[in-house]
GROMACS .gro file of N, CA and C in nm:
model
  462
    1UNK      N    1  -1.206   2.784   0.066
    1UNK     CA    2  -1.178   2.671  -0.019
    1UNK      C    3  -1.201   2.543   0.062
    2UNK      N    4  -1.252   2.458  -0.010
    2UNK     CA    5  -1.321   2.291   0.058
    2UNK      C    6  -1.180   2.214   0.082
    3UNK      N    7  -1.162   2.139   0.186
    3UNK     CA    8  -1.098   2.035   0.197
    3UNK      C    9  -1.018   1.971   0.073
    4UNK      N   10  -0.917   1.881   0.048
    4UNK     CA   11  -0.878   1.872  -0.043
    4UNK      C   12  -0.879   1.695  -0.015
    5UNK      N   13  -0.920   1.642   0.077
    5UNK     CA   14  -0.984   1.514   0.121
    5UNK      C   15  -1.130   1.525   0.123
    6UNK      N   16  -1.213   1.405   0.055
    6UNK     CA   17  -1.265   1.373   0.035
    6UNK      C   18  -1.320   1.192   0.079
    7UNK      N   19  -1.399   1.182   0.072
    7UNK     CA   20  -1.435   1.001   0.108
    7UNK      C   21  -1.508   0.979   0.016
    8UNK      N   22  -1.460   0.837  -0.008
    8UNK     CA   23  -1.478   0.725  -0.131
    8UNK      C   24  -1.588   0.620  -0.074
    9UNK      N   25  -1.609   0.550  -0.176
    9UNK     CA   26  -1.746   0.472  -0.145
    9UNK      C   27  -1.771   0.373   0.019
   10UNK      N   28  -1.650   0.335   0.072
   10UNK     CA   29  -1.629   0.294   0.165
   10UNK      C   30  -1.628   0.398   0.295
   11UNK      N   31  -1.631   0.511   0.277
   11UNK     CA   32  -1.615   0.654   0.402
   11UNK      C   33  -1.459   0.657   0.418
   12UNK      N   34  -1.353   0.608   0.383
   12UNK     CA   35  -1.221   0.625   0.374
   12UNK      C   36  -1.174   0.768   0.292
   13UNK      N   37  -1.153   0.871   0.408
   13UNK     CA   38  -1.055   0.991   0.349
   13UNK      C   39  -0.982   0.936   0.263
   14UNK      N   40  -1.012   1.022   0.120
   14UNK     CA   41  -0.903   1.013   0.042
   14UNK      C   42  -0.836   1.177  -0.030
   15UNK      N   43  -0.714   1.221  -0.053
   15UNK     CA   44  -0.703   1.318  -0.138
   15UNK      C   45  -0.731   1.319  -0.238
   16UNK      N   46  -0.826   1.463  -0.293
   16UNK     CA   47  -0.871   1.496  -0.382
   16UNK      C   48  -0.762   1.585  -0.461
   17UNK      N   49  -0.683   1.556  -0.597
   17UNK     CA   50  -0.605   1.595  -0.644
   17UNK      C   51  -0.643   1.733  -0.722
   18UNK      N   52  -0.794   1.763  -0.730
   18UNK     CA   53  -0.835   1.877  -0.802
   18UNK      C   54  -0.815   1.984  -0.641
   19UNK      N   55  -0.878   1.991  -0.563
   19UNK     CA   56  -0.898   2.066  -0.471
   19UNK      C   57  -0.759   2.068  -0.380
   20UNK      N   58  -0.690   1.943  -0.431
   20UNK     CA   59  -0.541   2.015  -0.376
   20UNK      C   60  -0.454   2.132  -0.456
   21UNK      N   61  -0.482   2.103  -0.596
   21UNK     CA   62  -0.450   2.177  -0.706
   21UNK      C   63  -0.489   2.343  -0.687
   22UNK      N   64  -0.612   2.342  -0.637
   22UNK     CA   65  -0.641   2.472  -0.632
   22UNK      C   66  -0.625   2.519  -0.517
   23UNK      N   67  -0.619   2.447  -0.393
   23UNK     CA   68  -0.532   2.534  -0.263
   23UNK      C   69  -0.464   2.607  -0.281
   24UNK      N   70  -0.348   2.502  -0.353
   24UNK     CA   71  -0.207   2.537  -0.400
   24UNK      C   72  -0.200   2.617  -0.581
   25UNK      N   73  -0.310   2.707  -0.604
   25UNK     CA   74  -0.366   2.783  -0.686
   25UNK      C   75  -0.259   2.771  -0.799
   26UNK      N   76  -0.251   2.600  -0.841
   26UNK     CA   77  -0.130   2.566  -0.971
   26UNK      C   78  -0.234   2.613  -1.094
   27UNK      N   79  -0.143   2.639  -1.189
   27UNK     CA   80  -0.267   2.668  -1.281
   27UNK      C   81  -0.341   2.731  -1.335
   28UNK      N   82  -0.394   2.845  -1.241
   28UNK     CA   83  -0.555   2.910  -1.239
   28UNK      C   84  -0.520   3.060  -1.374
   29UNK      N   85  -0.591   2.997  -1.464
   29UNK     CA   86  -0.610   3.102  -1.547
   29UNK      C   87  -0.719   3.220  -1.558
   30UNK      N   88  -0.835   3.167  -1.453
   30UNK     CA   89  -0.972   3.250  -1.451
   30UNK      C   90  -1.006   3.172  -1.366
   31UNK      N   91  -1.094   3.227  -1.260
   31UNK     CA   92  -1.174   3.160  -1.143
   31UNK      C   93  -1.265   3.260  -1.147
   32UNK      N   94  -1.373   3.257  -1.097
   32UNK     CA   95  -1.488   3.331  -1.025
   32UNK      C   96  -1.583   3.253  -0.951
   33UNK      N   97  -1.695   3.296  -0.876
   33UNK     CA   98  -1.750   3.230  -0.730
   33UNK      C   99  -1.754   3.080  -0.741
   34UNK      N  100  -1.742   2.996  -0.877
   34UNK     CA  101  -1.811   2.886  -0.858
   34UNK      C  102  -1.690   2.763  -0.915
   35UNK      N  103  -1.628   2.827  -1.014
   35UNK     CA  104  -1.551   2.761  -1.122
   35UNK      C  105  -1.415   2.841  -1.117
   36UNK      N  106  -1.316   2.728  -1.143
   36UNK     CA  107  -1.189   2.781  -1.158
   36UNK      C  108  -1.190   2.700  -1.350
   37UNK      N  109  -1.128   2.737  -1.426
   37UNK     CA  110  -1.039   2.741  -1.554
   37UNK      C  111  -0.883   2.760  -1.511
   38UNK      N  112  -0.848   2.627  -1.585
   38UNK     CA  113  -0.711   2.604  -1.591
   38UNK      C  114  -0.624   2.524  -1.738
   39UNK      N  115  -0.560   2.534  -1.763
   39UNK     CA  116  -0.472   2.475  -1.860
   39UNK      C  117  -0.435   2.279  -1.826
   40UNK      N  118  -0.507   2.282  -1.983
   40UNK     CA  119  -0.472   2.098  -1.969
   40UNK      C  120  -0.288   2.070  -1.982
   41UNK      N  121  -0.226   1.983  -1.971
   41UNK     CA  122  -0.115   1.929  -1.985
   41UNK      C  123  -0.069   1.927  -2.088
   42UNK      N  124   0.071   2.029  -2.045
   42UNK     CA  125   0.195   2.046  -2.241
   42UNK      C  126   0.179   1.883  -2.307
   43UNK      N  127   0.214   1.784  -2.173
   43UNK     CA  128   0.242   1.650  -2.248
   43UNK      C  129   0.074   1.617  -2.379
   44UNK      N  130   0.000   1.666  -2.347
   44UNK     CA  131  -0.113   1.631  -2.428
   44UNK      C  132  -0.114   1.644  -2.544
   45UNK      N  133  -0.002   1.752  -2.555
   45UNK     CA  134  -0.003   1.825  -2.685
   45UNK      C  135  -0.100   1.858  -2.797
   46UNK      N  136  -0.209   1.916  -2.688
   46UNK     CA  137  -0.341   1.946  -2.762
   46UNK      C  138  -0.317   2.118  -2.750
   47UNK      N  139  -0.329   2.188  -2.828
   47UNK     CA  140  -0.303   2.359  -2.799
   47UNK      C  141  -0.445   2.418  -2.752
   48UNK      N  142  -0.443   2.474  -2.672
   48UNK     CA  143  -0.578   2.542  -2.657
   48UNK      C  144  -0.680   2.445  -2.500
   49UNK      N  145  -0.655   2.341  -2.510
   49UNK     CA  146  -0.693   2.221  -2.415
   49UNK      C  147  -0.696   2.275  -2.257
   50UNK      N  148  -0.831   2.267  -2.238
   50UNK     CA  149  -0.869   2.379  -2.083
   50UNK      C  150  -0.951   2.286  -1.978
   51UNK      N  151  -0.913   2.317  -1.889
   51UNK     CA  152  -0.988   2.220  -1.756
   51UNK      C  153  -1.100   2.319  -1.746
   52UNK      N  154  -1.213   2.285  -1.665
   52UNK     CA  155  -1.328   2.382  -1.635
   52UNK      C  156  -1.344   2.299  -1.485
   53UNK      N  157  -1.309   2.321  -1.434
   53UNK     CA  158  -1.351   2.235  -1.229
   53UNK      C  159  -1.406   2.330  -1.113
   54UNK      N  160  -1.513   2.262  -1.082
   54UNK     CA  161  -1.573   2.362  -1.015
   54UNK      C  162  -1.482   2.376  -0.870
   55UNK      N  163  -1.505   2.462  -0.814
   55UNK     CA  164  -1.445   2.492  -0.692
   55UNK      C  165  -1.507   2.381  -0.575
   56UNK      N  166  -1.616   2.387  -0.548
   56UNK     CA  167  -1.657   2.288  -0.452
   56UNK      C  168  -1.613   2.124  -0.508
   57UNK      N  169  -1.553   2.018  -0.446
   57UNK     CA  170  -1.571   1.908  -0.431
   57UNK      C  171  -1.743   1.825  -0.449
   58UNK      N  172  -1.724   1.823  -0.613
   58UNK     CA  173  -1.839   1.774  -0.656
   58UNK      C  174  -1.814   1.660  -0.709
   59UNK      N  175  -1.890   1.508  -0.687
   59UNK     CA  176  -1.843   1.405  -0.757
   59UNK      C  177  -1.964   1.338  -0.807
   60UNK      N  178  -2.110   1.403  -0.796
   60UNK     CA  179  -2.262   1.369  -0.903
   60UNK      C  180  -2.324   1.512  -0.935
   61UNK      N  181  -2.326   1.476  -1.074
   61UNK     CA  182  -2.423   1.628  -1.103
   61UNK      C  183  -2.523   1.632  -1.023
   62UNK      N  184  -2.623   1.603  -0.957
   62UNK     CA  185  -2.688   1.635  -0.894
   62UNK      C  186  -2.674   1.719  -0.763
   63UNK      N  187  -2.568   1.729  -0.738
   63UNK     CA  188  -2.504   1.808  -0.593
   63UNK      C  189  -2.477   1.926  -0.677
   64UNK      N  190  -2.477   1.965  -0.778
   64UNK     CA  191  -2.463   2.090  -0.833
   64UNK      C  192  -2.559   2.188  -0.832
   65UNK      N  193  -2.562   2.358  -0.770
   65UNK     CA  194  -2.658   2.429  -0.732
   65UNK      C  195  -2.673   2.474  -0.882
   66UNK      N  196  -2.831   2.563  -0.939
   66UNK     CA  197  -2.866   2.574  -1.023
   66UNK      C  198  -2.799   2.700  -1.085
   67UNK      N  199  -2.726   2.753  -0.967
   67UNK     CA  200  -2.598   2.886  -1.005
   67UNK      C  201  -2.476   2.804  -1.074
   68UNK      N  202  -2.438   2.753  -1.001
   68UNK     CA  203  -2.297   2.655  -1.031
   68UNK      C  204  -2.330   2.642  -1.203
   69UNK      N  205  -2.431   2.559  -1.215
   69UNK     CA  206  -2.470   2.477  -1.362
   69UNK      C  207  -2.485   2.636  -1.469
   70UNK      N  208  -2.587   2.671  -1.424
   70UNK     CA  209  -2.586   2.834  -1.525
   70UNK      C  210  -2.451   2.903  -1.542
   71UNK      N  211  -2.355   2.919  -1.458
   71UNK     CA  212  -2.244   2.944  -1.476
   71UNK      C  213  -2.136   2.881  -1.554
   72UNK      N  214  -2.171   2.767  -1.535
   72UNK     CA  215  -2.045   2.701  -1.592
   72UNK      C  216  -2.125   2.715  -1.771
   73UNK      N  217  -2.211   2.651  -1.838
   73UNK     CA  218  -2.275   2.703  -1.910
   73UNK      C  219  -2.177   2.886  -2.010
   74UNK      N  220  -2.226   2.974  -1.951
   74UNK     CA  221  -2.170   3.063  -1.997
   74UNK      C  222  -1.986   3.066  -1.973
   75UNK      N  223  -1.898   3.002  -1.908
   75UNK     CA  224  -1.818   2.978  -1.878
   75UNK      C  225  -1.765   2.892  -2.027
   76UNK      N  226  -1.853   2.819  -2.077
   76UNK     CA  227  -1.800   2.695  -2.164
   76UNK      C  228  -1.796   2.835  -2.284
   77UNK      N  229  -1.931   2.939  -2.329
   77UNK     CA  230  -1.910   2.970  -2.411
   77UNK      C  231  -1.820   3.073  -2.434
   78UNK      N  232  -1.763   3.149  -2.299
   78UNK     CA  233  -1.654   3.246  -2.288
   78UNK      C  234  -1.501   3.164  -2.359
   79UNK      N  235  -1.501   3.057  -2.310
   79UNK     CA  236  -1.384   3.015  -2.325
   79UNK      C  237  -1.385   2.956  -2.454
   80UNK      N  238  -1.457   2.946  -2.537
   80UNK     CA  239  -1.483   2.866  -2.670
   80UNK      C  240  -1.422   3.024  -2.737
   81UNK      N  241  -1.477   3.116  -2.728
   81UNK     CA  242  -1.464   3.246  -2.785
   81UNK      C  243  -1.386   3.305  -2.791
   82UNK      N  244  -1.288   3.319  -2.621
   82UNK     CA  245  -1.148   3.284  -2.597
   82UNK      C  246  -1.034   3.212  -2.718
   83UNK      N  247  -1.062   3.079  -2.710
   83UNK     CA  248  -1.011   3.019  -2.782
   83UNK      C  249  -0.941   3.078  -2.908
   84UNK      N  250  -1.075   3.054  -2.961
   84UNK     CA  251  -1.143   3.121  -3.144
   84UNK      C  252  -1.094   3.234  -3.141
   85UNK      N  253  -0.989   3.309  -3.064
   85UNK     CA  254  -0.984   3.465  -3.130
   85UNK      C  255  -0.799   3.390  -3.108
   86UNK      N  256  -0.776   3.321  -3.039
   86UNK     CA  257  -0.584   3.285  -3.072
   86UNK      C  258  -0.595   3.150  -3.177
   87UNK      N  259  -0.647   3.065  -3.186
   87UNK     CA  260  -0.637   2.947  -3.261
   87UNK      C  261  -0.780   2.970  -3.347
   88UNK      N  262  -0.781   2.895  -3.474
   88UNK     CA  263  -0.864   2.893  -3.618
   88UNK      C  264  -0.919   2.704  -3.559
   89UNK      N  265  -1.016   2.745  -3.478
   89UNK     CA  266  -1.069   2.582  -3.409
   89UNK      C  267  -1.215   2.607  -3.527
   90UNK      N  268  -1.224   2.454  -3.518
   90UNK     CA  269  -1.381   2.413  -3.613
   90UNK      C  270  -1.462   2.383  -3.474
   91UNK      N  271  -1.416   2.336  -3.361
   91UNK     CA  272  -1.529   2.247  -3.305
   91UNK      C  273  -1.477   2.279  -3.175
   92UNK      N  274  -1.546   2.242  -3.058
   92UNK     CA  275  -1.484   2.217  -2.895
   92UNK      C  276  -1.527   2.115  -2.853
   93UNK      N  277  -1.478   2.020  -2.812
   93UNK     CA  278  -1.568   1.894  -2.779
   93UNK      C  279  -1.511   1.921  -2.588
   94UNK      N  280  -1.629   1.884  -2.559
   94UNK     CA  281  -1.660   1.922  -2.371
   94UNK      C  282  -1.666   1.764  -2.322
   95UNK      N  283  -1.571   1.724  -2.245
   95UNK     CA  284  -1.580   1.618  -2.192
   95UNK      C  285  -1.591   1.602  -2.053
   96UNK      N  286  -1.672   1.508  -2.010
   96UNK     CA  287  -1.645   1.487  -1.868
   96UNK      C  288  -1.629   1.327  -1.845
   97UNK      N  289  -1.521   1.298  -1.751
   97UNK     CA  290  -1.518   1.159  -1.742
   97UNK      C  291  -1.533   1.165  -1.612
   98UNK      N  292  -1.455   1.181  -1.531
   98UNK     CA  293  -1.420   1.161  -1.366
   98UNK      C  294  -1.447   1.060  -1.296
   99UNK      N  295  -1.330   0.968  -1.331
   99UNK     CA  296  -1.330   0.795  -1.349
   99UNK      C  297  -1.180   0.794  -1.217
  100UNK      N  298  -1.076   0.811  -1.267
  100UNK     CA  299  -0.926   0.815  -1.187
  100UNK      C  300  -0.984   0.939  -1.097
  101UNK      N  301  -1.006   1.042  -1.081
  101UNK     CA  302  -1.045   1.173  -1.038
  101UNK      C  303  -1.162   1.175  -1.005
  102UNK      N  304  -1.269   1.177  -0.937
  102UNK     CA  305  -1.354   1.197  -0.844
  102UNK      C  306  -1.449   1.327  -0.870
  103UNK      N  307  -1.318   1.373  -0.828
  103UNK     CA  308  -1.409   1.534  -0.863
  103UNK      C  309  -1.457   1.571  -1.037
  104UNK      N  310  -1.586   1.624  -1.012
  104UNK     CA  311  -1.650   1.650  -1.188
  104UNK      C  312  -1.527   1.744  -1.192
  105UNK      N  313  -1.511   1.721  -1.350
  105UNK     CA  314  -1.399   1.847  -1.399
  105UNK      C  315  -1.476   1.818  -1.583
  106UNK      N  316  -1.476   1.940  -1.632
  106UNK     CA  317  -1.488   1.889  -1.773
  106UNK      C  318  -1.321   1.943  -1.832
  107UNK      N  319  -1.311   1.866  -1.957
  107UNK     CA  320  -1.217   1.880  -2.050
  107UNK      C  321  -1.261   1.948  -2.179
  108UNK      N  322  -1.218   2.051  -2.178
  108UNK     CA  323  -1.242   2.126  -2.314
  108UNK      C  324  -1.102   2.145  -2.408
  109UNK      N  325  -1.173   2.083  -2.526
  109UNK     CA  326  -1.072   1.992  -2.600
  109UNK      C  327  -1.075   2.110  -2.741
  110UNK      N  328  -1.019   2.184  -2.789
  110UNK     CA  329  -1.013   2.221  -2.953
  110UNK      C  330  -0.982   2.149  -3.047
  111UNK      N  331  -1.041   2.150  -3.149
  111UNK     CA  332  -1.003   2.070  -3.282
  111UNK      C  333  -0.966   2.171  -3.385
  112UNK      N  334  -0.868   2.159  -3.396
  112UNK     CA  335  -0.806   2.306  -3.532
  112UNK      C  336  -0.859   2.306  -3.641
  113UNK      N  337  -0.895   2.392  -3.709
  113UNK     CA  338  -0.902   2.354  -3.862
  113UNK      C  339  -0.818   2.256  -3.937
  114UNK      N  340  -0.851   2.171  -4.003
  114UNK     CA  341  -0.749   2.095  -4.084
  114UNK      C  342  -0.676   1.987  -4.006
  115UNK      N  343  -0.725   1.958  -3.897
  115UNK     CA  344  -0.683   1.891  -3.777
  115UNK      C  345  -0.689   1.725  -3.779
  116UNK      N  346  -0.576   1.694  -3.859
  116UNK     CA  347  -0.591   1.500  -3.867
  116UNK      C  348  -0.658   1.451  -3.769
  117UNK      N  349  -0.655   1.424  -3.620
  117UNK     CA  350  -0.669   1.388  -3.494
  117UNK      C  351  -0.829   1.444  -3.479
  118UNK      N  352  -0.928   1.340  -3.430
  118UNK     CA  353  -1.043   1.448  -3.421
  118UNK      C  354  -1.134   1.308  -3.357
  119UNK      N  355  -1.207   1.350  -3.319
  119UNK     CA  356  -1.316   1.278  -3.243
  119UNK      C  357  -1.229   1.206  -3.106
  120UNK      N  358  -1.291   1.028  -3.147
  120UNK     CA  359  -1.231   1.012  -2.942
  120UNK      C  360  -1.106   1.020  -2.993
  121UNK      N  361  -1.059   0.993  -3.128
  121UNK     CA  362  -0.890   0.974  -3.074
  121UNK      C  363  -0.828   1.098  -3.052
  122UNK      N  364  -0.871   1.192  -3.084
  122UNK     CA  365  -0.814   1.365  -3.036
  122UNK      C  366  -0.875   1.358  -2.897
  123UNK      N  367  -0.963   1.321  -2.811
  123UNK     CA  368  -1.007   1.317  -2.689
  123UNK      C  369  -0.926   1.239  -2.582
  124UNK      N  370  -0.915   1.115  -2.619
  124UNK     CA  371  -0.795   1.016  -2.590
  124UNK      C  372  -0.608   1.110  -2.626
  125UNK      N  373  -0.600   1.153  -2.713
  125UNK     CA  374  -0.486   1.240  -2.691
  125UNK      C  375  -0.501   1.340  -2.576
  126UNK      N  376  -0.603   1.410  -2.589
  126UNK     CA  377  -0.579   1.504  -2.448
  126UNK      C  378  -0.589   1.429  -2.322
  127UNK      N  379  -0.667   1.344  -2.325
  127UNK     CA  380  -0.718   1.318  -2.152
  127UNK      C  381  -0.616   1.205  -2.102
  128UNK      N  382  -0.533   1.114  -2.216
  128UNK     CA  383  -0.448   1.030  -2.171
  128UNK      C  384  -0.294   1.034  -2.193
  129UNK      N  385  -0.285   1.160  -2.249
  129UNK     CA  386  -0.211   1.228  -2.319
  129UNK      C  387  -0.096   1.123  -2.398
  130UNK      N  388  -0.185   1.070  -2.433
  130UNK     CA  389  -0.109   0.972  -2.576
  130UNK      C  390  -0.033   0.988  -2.680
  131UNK      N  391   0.095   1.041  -2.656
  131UNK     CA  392   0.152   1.135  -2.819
  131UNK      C  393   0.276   1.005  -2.816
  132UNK      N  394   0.312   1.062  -2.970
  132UNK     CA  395   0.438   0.984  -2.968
  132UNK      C  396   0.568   1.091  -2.998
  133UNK      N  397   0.536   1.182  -3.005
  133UNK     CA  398   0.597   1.271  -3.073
  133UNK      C  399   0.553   1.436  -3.006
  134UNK      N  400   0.630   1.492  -2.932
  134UNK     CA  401   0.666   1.622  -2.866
  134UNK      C  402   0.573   1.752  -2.974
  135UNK      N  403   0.528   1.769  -3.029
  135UNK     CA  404   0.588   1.838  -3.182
  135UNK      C  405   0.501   1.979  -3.161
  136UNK      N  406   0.428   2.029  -3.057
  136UNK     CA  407   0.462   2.144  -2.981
  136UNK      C  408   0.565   2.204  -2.873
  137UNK      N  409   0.613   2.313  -2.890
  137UNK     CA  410   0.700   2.290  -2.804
  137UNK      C  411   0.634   2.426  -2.647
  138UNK      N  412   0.714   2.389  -2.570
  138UNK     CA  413   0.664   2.409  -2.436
  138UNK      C  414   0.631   2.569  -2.446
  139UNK      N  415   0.716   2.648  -2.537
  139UNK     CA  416   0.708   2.789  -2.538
  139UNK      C  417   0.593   2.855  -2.611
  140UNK      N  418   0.548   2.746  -2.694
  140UNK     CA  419   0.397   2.793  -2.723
  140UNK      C  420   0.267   2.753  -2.675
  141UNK      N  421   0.321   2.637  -2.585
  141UNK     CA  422   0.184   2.664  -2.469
  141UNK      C  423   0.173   2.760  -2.398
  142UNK      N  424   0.310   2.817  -2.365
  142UNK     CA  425   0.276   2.945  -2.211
  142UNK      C  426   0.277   3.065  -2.282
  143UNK      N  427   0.279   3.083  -2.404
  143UNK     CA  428   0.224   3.151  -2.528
  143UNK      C  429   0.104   3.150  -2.481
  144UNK      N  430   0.023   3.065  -2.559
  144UNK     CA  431  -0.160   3.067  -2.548
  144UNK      C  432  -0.186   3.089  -2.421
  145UNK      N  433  -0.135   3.053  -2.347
  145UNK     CA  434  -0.174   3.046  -2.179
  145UNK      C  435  -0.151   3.229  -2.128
  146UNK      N  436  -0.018   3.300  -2.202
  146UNK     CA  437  -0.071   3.443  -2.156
  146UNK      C  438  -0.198   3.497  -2.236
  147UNK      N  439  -0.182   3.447  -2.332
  147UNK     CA  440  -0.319   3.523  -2.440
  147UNK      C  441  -0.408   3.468  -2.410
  148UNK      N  442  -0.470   3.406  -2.312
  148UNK     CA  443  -0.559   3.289  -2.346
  148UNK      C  444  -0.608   3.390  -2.145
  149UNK      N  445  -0.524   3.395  -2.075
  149UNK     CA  446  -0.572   3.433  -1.991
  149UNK      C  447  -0.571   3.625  -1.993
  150UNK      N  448  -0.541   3.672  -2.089
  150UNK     CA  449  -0.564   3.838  -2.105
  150UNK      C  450  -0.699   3.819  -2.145
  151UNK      N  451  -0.713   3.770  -2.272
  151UNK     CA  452  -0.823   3.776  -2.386
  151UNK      C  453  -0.978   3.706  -2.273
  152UNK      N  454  -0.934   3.623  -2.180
  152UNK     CA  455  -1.079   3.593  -2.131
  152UNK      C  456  -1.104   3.684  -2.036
  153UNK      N  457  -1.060   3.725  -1.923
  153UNK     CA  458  -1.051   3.847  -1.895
  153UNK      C  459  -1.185   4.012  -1.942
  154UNK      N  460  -1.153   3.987  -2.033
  154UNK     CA  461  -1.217   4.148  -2.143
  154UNK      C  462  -1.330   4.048  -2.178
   0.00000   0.00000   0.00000
């Protein structure tokens, strides 16, 4: 596993909060050689809402090997499929910002059927986790999160 410091535009070590995350293996619902999958934040209160971060300390697509990219690729559609067999989703919207965070990570976001919240402002709910109102409760995230890590698995 890579360093969990990194340097910023100036050459100043800084901690990298993804690669400390996965030292300290918080999280990890599925990993293999290139990519770890992890669970976005209860506060988001998006159900289904999945990190995809590659293992190496990557901060331009272009530093990405042509394995890494093919992988993650089939990675997006495992976990879409994943999804779709515990939650009745219409859509997945795949985000990448890595603006506060450094390291590429995408956000894979579900949109439920029948789902008021949808486009950026369902995107902006997960990634800034903007709610006003609790109205999942914590026991059915770690719900999806066992089914969610059996079912990708097989």
């Amino acid at each position: 596993m890579e360093s969990s410091l990194s340097n910023n535009k100036r050459g100043i070590a800084v901690v990298c909060n993804i690669c400390e995350k996965h030292r300290n293996n918080e999280h990890i619902l599925y990993e293999d050689n290139h990519w770890i999958v992890s669970m976005g934040p209860y506060e988001s209160q998006v159900q289904g809402y999945i990190y995809l971060e590659p293992k190496r300390h990557i901060e331009n697509w272009t530093e990405f090997n042509e394995d890494e990219l093919l992988e993650m690729g089939k990675l997006i559609k495992k976990v879409e499929s994943t999804i779709k067999r515990i939650l009745d989703i219409d859509r997945l919207y795949v985000v990448t910002i890595s603006e506060v965070v450094r390291h590429i990570h995408l956000h894979l976001i579900p949109r439920e059927v029948g789902g008021e919240v949808r486009g950026l402002s369902l995107i902006e709910k997960a990634t800034q986790q903007k709610v006003s109102t609790m109205e999942i409760e914590n026991r059915a995230f770690k719900s999806f999160e066992k089914k969610f890590m059996l079912l990708l698995r097989n």
